[in-house]
Amino acid sequence: MAPLIEIFGIIFSAVIMLIIVQFIIGLLFAFNVVSPSNQFLMQVYNSINALLDPILRPIRRILPDTGAIDFSPLVLIIGLQILDTIIRSLA
């Protein structure tokens, strides 16, 4: 049972890291620190978006529209942390 819990913890951590990397790359593009024509970063950003979009889409449907600010990644991070805590406490 313990190895399974550790695997879930690793998966949750990886998803949280992907969310943070997506956020940082988005900020770099938004503030013109890096040009969106940078093919490498754009590929990384699109790949992360393709991985996270199926997870974030249902959260975006539930949350109210806040304009330019997307709170769904924050909700996902909090949800994953809560789920990780629950799984570890049950074991």
Coordinates of N, CA and C in Angstrom, one line a residue:
M1 N 0.8 -1.2 0.0 CA 0.0 0.0 0.0 C 0.9 1.3 0.0
A2 N 2.0 1.2 0.8 CA 2.8 2.4 0.8 C 3.4 2.8 -0.5
P3 N 3.9 1.8 -1.3 CA 4.5 2.2 -2.6 C 3.4 2.9 -3.5
L4 N 2.2 2.5 -3.4 CA 1.1 3.1 -4.2 C 0.8 4.5 -3.8
I5 N 0.9 4.7 -2.5 CA 0.7 6.1 -2.0 C 1.9 7.0 -2.5
E6 N 3.1 6.5 -2.5 CA 4.2 7.2 -2.9 C 4.1 7.6 -4.4
I7 N 3.6 6.6 -5.2 CA 3.4 6.8 -6.6 C 2.4 8.0 -6.9
F8 N 1.3 7.9 -6.1 CA 0.3 9.0 -6.2 C 0.9 10.4 -5.8
G9 N 1.8 10.4 -4.8 CA 2.5 11.6 -4.4 C 3.4 12.1 -5.5
I10 N 4.1 11.2 -6.1 CA 5.0 11.7 -7.2 C 4.2 12.2 -8.4
I11 N 3.0 11.6 -8.7 CA 2.2 12.1 -9.8 C 1.6 13.4 -9.5
F12 N 1.1 13.6 -8.2 CA 0.6 14.9 -7.8 C 1.7 16.0 -7.9
S13 N 2.9 15.7 -7.5 CA 4.0 16.6 -7.5 C 4.3 17.0 -8.9
A14 N 4.3 16.0 -9.8 CA 4.7 16.3 -11.2 C 3.6 17.2 -11.9
V15 N 2.3 16.9 -11.6 CA 1.3 17.8 -12.1 C 1.4 19.2 -11.6
I16 N 1.7 19.4 -10.3 CA 1.9 20.7 -9.7 C 3.1 21.4 -10.4
M17 N 4.2 20.7 -10.6 CA 5.3 21.3 -11.3 C 5.0 21.7 -12.7
L18 N 4.2 20.9 -13.4 CA 3.8 21.3 -14.8 C 3.0 22.6 -14.8
I19 N 2.1 22.7 -13.8 CA 1.3 23.9 -13.7 C 2.1 25.1 -13.4
I20 N 3.1 25.0 -12.5 CA 4.0 26.1 -12.3 C 4.8 26.5 -13.5
V21 N 5.4 25.5 -14.2 CA 6.1 25.8 -15.4 C 5.3 26.4 -16.5
Q22 N 4.0 26.0 -16.6 CA 3.1 26.6 -17.6 C 2.8 28.0 -17.2
F23 N 2.7 28.3 -15.9 CA 2.4 29.7 -15.4 C 3.6 30.6 -15.7
I24 N 4.8 30.1 -15.4 CA 6.0 30.9 -15.6 C 6.2 31.2 -17.1
I25 N 6.1 30.2 -18.0 CA 6.3 30.4 -19.4 C 5.2 31.4 -19.9
G26 N 4.0 31.2 -19.4 CA 2.9 32.2 -19.8 C 3.2 33.6 -19.4
L27 N 3.8 33.8 -18.2 CA 4.2 35.1 -17.8 C 5.4 35.7 -18.7
L28 N 6.3 34.8 -19.0 CA 7.4 35.2 -19.9 C 6.9 35.7 -21.2
F29 N 5.9 35.0 -21.8 CA 5.3 35.4 -23.0 C 4.5 36.7 -22.9
A30 N 3.7 36.8 -21.8 CA 2.8 37.9 -21.6 C 3.6 39.3 -21.4
F31 N 4.7 39.2 -20.7 CA 5.5 40.4 -20.5 C 6.6 40.6 -21.5
N32 N 6.6 39.9 -22.6 CA 7.6 40.0 -23.7 C 9.0 39.8 -23.2
V33 N 9.2 39.0 -22.2 CA 10.6 38.6 -21.8 C 11.1 37.7 -22.8
V34 N 10.3 36.8 -23.3 CA 10.6 35.8 -24.4 C 9.6 36.0 -25.5
S35 N 10.0 36.0 -26.7 CA 9.1 36.2 -27.8 C 8.3 34.9 -28.0
P36 N 7.0 35.1 -28.3 CA 6.3 33.9 -28.7 C 6.8 33.2 -29.9
S37 N 7.6 33.8 -30.7 CA 8.2 33.1 -31.9 C 9.3 32.2 -31.5
N38 N 9.7 32.1 -30.2 CA 10.7 31.2 -29.7 C 10.1 29.8 -29.8
Q39 N 10.5 29.0 -30.8 CA 9.9 27.7 -31.1 C 10.0 26.7 -30.0
F40 N 11.2 26.7 -29.3 CA 11.4 25.7 -28.3 C 10.4 26.0 -27.1
L41 N 10.3 27.2 -26.6 CA 9.4 27.5 -25.5 C 8.0 27.3 -25.9
M42 N 7.7 27.7 -27.1 CA 6.3 27.6 -27.6 C 5.9 26.1 -27.7
Q43 N 6.8 25.2 -28.1 CA 6.5 23.8 -28.1 C 6.3 23.2 -26.7
V44 N 7.2 23.7 -25.8 CA 7.0 23.2 -24.4 C 5.7 23.7 -23.8
Y45 N 5.4 24.9 -24.1 CA 4.1 25.5 -23.6 C 2.9 24.8 -24.1
N46 N 2.9 24.5 -25.4 CA 1.8 23.8 -26.1 C 1.7 22.4 -25.6
S47 N 2.8 21.8 -25.3 CA 2.8 20.4 -24.8 C 2.2 20.3 -23.4
I48 N 2.6 21.3 -22.6 CA 2.1 21.3 -21.2 C 0.6 21.6 -21.3
N49 N 0.2 22.5 -22.1 CA -1.2 22.9 -22.3 C -2.0 21.6 -22.7
A50 N -1.5 20.9 -23.6 CA -2.1 19.7 -24.1 C -2.3 18.6 -23.0
L51 N -1.3 18.6 -22.1 CA -1.4 17.6 -21.0 C -2.4 18.1 -19.9
L52 N -2.4 19.4 -19.6 CA -3.2 19.9 -18.5 C -4.6 20.3 -18.9
D53 N -4.8 20.6 -20.1 CA -6.2 21.0 -20.5 C -7.3 20.1 -20.2
P54 N -7.1 18.8 -20.4 CA -8.2 17.8 -20.0 C -8.5 17.9 -18.5
I55 N -7.5 18.2 -17.7 CA -7.7 18.2 -16.3 C -8.4 19.6 -15.9
L56 N -7.9 20.7 -16.5 CA -8.4 22.0 -16.1 C -9.7 22.4 -16.7
R57 N -10.1 21.8 -17.9 CA -11.3 22.2 -18.5 C -12.6 22.0 -17.7
P58 N -12.7 20.9 -16.9 CA -13.9 20.8 -16.1 C -13.9 21.8 -14.9
I59 N -12.7 22.1 -14.4 CA -12.7 23.1 -13.4 C -13.0 24.5 -13.9
R60 N -12.6 24.8 -15.1 CA -12.9 26.1 -15.8 C -14.5 26.2 -16.0
R61 N -15.1 25.1 -16.3 CA -16.6 25.1 -16.5 C -17.3 25.5 -15.2
I62 N -16.8 25.0 -14.1 CA -17.4 25.2 -12.8 C -17.2 26.6 -12.3
L63 N -16.0 27.1 -12.4 CA -15.6 28.4 -11.9 C -16.3 29.5 -12.6
P64 N -16.6 30.6 -12.0 CA -17.2 31.8 -12.7 C -16.2 32.5 -13.5
D65 N -16.6 33.1 -14.6 CA -15.7 33.8 -15.5 C -15.1 35.1 -14.8
T66 N -13.8 35.1 -14.7 CA -13.1 36.2 -14.0 C -12.4 37.1 -14.9
G67 N -12.6 37.0 -16.2 CA -11.9 37.8 -17.2 C -10.6 37.2 -17.6
A68 N -9.5 38.0 -17.4 CA -8.2 37.6 -17.9 C -7.5 36.7 -16.9
I69 N -8.0 36.6 -15.7 CA -7.3 35.8 -14.7 C -8.0 34.4 -14.6
D70 N -7.1 33.3 -14.8 CA -7.6 32.0 -14.8 C -7.2 31.3 -13.4
F71 N -8.2 31.1 -12.6 CA -8.0 30.5 -11.3 C -8.0 29.0 -11.3
S72 N -8.3 28.4 -12.4 CA -8.4 26.9 -12.4 C -7.1 26.2 -12.0
P73 N -5.9 26.7 -12.4 CA -4.7 26.0 -12.0 C -4.5 26.1 -10.5
L74 N -4.9 27.2 -9.9 CA -4.8 27.3 -8.4 C -5.7 26.3 -7.7
V75 N -6.9 26.2 -8.2 CA -7.9 25.3 -7.7 C -7.4 23.9 -7.8
L76 N -6.8 23.5 -9.0 CA -6.3 22.2 -9.2 C -5.1 21.9 -8.2
I77 N -4.2 22.8 -8.0 CA -3.2 22.6 -7.0 C -3.7 22.4 -5.6
I78 N -4.7 23.2 -5.2 CA -5.3 23.0 -3.9 C -6.0 21.7 -3.8
G79 N -6.7 21.3 -4.8 CA -7.4 20.0 -4.8 C -6.4 18.9 -4.7
L80 N -5.3 19.0 -5.5 CA -4.3 17.9 -5.4 C -3.7 17.8 -4.0
Q81 N -3.4 18.9 -3.4 CA -2.9 18.9 -2.1 C -3.8 18.3 -1.1
I82 N -5.1 18.6 -1.2 CA -6.1 18.1 -0.3 C -6.2 16.6 -0.5
L83 N -6.3 16.2 -1.8 CA -6.4 14.7 -2.1 C -5.2 14.0 -1.6
D84 N -4.0 14.5 -1.7 CA -2.8 13.9 -1.2 C -2.8 13.7 0.3
T85 N -3.3 14.8 1.0 CA -3.4 14.7 2.4 C -4.4 13.6 2.9
I86 N -5.5 13.5 2.2 CA -6.5 12.5 2.5 C -6.0 11.1 2.3
I87 N -5.3 10.9 1.1 CA -4.8 9.6 0.8 C -3.7 9.2 1.9
R88 N -2.8 10.1 2.2 CA -1.8 9.8 3.2 C -2.4 9.5 4.6
S89 N -3.4 10.3 4.9 CA -4.0 10.0 6.3 C -4.8 8.7 6.4
L90 N -5.4 8.3 5.2 CA -6.1 7.0 5.2 C -5.1 5.8 5.3
A91 N -3.9 6.0 4.9 CA -2.9 4.9 4.9 C -2.3 4.9 6.2

